[in-house]
mmCIF file of N, CA, C and O in Angstrom:
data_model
loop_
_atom_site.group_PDB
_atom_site.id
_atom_site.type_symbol
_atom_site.label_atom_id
_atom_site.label_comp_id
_atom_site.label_asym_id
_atom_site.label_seq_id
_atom_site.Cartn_x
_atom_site.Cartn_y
_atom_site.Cartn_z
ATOM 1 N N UNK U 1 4.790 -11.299 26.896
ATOM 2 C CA UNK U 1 5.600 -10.762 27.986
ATOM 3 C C UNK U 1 4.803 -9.824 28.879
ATOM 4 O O UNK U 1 5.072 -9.472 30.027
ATOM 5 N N UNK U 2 3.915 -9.540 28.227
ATOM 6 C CA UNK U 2 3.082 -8.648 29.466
ATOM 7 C C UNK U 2 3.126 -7.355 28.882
ATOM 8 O O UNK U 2 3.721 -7.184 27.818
ATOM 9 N N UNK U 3 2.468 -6.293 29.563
ATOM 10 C CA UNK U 3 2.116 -4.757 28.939
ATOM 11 C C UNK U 3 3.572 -4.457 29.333
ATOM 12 O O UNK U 3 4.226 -5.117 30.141
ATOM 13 N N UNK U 4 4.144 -2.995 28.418
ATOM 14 C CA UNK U 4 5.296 -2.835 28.624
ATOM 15 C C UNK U 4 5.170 -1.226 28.410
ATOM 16 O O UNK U 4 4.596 -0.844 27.391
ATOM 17 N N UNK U 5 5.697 -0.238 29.355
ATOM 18 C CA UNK U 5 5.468 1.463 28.896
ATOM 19 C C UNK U 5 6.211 1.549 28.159
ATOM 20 O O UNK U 5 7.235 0.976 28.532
ATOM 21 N N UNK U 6 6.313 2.049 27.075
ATOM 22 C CA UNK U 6 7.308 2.951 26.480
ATOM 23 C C UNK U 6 8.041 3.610 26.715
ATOM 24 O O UNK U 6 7.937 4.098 27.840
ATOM 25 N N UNK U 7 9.361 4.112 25.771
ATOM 26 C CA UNK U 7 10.325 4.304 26.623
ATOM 27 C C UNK U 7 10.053 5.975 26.129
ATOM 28 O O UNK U 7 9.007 6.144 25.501
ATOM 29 N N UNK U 8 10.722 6.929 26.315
ATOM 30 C CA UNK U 8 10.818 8.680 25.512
ATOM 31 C C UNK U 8 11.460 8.138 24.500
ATOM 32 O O UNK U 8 11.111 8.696 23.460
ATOM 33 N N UNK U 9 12.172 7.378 24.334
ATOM 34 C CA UNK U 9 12.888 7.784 22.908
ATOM 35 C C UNK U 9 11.652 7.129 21.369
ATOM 36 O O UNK U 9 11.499 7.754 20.319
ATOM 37 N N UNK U 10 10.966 5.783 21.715
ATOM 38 C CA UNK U 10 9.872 5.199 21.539
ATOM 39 C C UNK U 10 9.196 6.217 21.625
ATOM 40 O O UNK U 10 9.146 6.497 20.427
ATOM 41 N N UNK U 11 8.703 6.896 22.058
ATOM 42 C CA UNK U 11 7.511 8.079 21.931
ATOM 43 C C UNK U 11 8.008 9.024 21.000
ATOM 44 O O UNK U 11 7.229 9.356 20.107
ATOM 45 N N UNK U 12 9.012 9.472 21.015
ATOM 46 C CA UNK U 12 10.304 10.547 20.149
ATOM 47 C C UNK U 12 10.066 9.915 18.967
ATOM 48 O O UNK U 12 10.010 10.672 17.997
ATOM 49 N N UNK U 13 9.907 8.746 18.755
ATOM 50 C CA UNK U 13 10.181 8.042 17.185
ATOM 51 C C UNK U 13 9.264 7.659 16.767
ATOM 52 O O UNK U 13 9.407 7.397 15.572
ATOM 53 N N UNK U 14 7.925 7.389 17.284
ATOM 54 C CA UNK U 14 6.309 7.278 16.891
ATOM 55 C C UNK U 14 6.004 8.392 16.551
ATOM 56 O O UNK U 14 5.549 8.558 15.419
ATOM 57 N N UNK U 15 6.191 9.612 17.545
ATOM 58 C CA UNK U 15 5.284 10.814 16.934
ATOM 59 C C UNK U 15 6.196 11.407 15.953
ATOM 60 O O UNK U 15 5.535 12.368 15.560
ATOM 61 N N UNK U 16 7.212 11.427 15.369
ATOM 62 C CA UNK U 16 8.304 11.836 14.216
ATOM 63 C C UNK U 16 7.580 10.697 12.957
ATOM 64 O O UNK U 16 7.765 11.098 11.808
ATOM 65 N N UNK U 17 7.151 9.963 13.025
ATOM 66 C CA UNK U 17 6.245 8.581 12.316
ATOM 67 C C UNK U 17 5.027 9.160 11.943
ATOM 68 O O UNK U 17 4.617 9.124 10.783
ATOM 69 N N UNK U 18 4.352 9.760 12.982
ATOM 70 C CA UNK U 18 3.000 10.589 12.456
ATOM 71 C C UNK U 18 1.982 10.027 14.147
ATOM 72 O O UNK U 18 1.011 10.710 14.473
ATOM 73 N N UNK U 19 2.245 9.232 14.703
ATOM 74 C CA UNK U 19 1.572 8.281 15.548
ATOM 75 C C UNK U 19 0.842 9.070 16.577
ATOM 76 O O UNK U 19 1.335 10.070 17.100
ATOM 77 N N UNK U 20 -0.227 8.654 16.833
ATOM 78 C CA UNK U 20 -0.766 9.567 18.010
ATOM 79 C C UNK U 20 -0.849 8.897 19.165
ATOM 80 O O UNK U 20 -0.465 9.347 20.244
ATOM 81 N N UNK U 21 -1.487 7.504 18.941
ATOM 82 C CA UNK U 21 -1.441 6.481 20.024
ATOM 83 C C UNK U 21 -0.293 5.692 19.760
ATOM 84 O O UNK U 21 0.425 5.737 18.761
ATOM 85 N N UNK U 22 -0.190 4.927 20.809
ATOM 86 C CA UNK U 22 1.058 3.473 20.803
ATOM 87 C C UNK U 22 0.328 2.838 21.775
ATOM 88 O O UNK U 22 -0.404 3.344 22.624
ATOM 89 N N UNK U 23 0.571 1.772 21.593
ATOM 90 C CA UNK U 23 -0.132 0.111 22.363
ATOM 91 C C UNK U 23 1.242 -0.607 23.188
ATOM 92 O O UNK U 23 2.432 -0.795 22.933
ATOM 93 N N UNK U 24 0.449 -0.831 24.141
ATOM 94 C CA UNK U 24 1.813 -1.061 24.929
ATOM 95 C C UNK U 24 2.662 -2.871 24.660
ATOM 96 O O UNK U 24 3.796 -3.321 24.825
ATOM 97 N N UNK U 25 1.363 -3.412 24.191
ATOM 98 C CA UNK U 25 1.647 -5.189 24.064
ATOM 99 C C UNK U 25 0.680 -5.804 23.083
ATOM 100 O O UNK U 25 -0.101 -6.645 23.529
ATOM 101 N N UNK U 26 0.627 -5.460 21.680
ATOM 102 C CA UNK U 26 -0.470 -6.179 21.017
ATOM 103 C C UNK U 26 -0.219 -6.935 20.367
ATOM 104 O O UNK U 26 -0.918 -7.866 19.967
ATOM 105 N N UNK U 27 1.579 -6.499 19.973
ATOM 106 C CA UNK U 27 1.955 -7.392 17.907
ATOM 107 C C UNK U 27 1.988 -8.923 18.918
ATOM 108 O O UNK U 27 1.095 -9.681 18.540
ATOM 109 N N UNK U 28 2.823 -9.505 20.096
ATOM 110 C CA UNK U 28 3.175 -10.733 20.091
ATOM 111 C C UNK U 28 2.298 -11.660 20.569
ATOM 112 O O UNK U 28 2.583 -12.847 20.412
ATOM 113 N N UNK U 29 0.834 -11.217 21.371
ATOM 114 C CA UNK U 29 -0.295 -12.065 20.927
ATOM 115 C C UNK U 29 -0.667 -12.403 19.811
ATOM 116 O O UNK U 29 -0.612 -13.530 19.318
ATOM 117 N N UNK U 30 -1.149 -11.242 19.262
ATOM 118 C CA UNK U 30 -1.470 -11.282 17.694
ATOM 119 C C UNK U 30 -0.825 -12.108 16.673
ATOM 120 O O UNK U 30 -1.338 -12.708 15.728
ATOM 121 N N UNK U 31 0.281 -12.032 17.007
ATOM 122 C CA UNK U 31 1.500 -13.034 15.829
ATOM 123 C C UNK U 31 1.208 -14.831 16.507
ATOM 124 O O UNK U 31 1.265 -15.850 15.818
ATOM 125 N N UNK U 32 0.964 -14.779 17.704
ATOM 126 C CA UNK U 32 0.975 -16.288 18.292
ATOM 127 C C UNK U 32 -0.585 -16.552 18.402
ATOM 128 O O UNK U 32 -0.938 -17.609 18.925
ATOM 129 N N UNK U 33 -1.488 -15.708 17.969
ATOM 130 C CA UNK U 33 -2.651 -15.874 17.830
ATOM 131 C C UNK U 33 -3.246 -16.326 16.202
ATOM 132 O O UNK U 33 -4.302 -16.922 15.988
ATOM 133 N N UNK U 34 -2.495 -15.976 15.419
ATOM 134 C CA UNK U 34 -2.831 -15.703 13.863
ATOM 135 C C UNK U 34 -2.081 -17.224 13.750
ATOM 136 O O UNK U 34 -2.664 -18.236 13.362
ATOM 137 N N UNK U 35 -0.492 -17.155 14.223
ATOM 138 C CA UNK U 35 -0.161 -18.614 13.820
ATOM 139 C C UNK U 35 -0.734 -20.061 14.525
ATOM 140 O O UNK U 35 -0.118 -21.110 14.337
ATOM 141 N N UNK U 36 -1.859 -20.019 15.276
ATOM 142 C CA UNK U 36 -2.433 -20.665 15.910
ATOM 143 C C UNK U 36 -4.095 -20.881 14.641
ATOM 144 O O UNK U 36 -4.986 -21.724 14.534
ATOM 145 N N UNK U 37 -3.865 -20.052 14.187
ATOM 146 C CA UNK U 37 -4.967 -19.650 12.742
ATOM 147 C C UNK U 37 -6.379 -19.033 13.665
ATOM 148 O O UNK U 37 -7.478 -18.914 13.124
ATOM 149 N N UNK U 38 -6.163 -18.721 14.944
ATOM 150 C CA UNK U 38 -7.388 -17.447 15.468
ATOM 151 C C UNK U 38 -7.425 -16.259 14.691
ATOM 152 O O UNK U 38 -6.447 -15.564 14.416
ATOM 153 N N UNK U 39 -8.784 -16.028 14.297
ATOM 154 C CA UNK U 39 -9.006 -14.589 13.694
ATOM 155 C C UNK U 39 -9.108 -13.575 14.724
ATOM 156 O O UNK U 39 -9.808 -13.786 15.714
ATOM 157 N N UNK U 40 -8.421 -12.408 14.563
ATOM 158 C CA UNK U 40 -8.144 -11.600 15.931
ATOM 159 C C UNK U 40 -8.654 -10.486 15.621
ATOM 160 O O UNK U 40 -8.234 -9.886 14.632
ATOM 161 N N UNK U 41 -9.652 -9.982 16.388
ATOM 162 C CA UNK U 41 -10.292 -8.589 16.542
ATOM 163 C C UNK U 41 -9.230 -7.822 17.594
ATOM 164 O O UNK U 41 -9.029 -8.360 18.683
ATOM 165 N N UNK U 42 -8.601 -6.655 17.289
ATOM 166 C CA UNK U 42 -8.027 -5.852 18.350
ATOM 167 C C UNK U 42 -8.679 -4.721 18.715
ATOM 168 O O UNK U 42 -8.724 -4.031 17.697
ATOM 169 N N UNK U 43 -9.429 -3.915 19.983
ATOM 170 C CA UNK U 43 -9.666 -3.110 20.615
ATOM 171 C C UNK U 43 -8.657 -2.774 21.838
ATOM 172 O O UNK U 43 -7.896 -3.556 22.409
ATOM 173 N N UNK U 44 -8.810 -1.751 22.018
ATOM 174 C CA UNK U 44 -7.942 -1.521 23.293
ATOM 175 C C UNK U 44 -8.468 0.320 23.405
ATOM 176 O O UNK U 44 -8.865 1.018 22.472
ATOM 177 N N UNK U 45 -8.286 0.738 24.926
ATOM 178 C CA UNK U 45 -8.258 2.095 25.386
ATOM 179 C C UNK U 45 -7.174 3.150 25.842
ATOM 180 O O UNK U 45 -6.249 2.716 26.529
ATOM 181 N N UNK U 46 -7.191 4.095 25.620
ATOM 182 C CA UNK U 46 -5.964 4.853 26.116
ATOM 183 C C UNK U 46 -6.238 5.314 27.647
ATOM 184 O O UNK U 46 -7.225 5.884 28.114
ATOM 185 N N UNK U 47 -4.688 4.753 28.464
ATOM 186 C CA UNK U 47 -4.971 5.019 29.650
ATOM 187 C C UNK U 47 -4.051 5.669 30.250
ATOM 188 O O UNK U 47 -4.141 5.884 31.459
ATOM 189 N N UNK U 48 -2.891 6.144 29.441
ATOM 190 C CA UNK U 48 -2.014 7.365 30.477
ATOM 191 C C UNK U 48 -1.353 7.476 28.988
ATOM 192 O O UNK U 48 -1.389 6.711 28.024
ATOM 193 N N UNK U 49 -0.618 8.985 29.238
ATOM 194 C CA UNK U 49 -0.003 9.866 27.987
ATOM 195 C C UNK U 49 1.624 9.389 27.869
ATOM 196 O O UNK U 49 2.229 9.740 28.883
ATOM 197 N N UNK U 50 2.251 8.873 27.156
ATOM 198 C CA UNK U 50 3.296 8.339 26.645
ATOM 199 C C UNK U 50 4.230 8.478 27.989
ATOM 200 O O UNK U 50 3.663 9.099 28.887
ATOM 201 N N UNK U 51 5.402 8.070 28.262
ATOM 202 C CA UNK U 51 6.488 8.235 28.904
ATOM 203 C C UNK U 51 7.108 9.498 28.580
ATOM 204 O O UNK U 51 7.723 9.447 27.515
ATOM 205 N N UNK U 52 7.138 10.580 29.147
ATOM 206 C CA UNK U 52 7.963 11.247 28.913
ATOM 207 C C UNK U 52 7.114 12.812 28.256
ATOM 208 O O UNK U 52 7.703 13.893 28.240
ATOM 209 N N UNK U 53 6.092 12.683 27.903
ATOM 210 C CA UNK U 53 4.696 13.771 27.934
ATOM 211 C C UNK U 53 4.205 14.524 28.901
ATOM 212 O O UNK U 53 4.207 15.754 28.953
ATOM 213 N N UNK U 54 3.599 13.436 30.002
ATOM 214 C CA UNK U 54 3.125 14.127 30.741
ATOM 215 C C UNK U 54 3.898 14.114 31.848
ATOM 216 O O UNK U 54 4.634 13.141 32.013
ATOM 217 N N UNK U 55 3.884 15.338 32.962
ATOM 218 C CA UNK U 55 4.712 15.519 34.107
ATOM 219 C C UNK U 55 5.056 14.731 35.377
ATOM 220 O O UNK U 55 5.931 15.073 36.172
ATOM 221 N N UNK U 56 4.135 13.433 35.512
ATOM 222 C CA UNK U 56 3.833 12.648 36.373
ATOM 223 C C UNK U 56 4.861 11.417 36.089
ATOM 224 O O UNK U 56 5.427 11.781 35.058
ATOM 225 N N UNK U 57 5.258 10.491 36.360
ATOM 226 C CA UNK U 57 5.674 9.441 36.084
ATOM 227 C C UNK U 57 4.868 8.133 36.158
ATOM 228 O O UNK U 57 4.480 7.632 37.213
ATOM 229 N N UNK U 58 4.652 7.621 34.903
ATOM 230 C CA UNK U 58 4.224 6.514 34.911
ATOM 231 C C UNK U 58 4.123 5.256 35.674
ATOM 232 O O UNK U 58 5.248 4.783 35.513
ATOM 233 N N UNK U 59 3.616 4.616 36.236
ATOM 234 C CA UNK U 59 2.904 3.403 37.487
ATOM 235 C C UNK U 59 2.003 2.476 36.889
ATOM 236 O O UNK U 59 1.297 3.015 36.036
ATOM 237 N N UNK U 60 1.792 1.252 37.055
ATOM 238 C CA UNK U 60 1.010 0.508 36.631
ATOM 239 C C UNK U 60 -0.283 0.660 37.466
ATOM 240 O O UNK U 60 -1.305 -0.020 37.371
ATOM 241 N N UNK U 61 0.015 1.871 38.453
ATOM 242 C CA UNK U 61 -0.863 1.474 39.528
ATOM 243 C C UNK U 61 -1.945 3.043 39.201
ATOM 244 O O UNK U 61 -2.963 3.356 39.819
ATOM 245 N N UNK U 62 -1.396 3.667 38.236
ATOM 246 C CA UNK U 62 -1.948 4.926 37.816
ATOM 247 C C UNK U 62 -2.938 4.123 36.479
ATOM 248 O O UNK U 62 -4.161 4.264 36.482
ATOM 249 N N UNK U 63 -2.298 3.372 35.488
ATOM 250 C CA UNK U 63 -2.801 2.713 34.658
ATOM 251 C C UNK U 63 -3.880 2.284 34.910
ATOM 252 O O UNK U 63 -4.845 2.767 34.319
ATOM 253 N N UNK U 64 -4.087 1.114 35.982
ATOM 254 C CA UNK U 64 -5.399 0.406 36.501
ATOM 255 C C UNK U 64 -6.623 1.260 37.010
ATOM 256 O O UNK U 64 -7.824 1.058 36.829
ATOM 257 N N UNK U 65 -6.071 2.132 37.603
ATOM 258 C CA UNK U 65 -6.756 3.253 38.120
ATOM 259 C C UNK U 65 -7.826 4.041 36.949
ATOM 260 O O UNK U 65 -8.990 4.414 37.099
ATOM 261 N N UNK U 66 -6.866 4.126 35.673
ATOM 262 C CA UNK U 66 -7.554 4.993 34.451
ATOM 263 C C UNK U 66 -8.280 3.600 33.798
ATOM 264 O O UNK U 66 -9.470 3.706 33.504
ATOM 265 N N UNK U 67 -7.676 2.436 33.587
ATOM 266 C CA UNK U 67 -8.860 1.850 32.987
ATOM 267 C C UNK U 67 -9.973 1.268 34.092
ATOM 268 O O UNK U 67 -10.664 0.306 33.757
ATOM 269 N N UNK U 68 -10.093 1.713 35.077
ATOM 270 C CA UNK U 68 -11.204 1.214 35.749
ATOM 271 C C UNK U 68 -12.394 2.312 35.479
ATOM 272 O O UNK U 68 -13.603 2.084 35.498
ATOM 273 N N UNK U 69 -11.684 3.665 35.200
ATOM 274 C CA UNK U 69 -13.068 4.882 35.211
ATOM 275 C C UNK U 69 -13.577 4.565 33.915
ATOM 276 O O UNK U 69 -14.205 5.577 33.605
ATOM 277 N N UNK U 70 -13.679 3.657 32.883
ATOM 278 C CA UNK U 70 -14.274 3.354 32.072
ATOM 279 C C UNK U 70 -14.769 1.763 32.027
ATOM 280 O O UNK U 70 -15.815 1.462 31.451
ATOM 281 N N UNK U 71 -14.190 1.079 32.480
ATOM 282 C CA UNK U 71 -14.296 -0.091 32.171
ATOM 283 C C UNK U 71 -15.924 -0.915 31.789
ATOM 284 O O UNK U 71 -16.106 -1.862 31.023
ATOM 285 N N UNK U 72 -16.808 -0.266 32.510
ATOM 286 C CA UNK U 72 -18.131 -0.478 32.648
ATOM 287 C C UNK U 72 -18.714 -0.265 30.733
ATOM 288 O O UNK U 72 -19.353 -1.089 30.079
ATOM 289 N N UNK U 73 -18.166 1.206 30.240
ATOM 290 C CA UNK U 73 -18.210 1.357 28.924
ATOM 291 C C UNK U 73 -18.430 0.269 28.353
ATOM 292 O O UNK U 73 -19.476 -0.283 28.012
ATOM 293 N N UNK U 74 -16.651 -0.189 28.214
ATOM 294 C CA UNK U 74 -16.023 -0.923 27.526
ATOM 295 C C UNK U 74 -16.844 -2.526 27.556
ATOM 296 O O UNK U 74 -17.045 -3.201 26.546
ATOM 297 N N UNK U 75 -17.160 -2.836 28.678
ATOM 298 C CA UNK U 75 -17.773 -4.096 28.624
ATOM 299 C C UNK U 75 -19.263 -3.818 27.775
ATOM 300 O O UNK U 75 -19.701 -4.621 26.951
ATOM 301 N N UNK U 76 -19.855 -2.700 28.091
ATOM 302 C CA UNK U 76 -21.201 -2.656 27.593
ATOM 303 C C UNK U 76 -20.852 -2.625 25.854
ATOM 304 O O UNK U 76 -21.768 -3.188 25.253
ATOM 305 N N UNK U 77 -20.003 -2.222 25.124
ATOM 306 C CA UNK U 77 -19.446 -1.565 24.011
ATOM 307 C C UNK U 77 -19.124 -3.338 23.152
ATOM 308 O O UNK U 77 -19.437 -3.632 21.999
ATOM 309 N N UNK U 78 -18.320 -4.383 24.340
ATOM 310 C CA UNK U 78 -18.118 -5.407 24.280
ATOM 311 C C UNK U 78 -19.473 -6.892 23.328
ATOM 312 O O UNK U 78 -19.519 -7.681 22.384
ATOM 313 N N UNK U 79 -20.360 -6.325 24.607
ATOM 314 C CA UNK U 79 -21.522 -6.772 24.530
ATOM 315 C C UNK U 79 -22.461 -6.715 23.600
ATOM 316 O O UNK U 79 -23.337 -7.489 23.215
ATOM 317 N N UNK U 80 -22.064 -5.510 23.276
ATOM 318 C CA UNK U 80 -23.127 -5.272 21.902
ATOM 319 C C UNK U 80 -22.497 -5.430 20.228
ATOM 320 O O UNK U 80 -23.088 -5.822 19.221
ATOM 321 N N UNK U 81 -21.169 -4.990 20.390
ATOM 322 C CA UNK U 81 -20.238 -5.754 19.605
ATOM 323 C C UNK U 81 -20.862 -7.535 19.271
ATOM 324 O O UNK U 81 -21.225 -7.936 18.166
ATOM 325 N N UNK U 82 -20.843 -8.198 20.306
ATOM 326 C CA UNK U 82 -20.883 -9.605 20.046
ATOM 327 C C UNK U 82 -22.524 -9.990 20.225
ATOM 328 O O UNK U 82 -22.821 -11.180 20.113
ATOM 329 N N UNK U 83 -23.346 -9.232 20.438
ATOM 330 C CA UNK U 83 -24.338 -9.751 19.972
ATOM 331 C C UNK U 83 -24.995 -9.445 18.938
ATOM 332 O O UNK U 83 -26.171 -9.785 18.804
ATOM 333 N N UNK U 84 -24.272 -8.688 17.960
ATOM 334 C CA UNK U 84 -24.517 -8.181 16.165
ATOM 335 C C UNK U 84 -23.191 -9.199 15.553
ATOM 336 O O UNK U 84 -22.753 -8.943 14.431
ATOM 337 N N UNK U 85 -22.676 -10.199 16.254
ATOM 338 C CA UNK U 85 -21.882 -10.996 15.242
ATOM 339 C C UNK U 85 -22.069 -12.237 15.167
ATOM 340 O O UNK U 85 -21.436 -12.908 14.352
#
């Protein structure tokens, strides 16, 4: 279905859980990936503070914005990952 923010009450009930991060869309690849019998490596980055944390309101357009000031990392991080496997 696509990335999805969280809602406050979802953030209210992760960090009462112990949770520090939350992922916005991983279990229903993963489940249609595994029953497909792909072995699935998950990485992912944190790119804005839960719904309802920080004072700003959440945008997809704030999102893209935060994973672009790394993204360069992430590919290099990528790269070297897969050429030790």
């Amino acid at each position: 279905t696509g990335p999805n923010f969280e809602t406050p009450a979802e953030i209210k009930m992760f960090k009462k859980w112990g949770a520090t991060v939350v992922g916005m869309s991983v279990v229903p690849e993963v489940l249609v990936a595994r029953h497909c019998g792909i072995l699935v490596l998950g990485l992912a980055w944190v790119t804005n503070m839960g719904c309802g944390i920080a004072k700003e309101p959440l945008s997809h357009e704030q999102t893209v914005r935060e994973s672009k000031k790394i993204e360069g990392k992430f590919k290099k991080m990528l790269e070297t990952l897969f050429v030790k496997i």
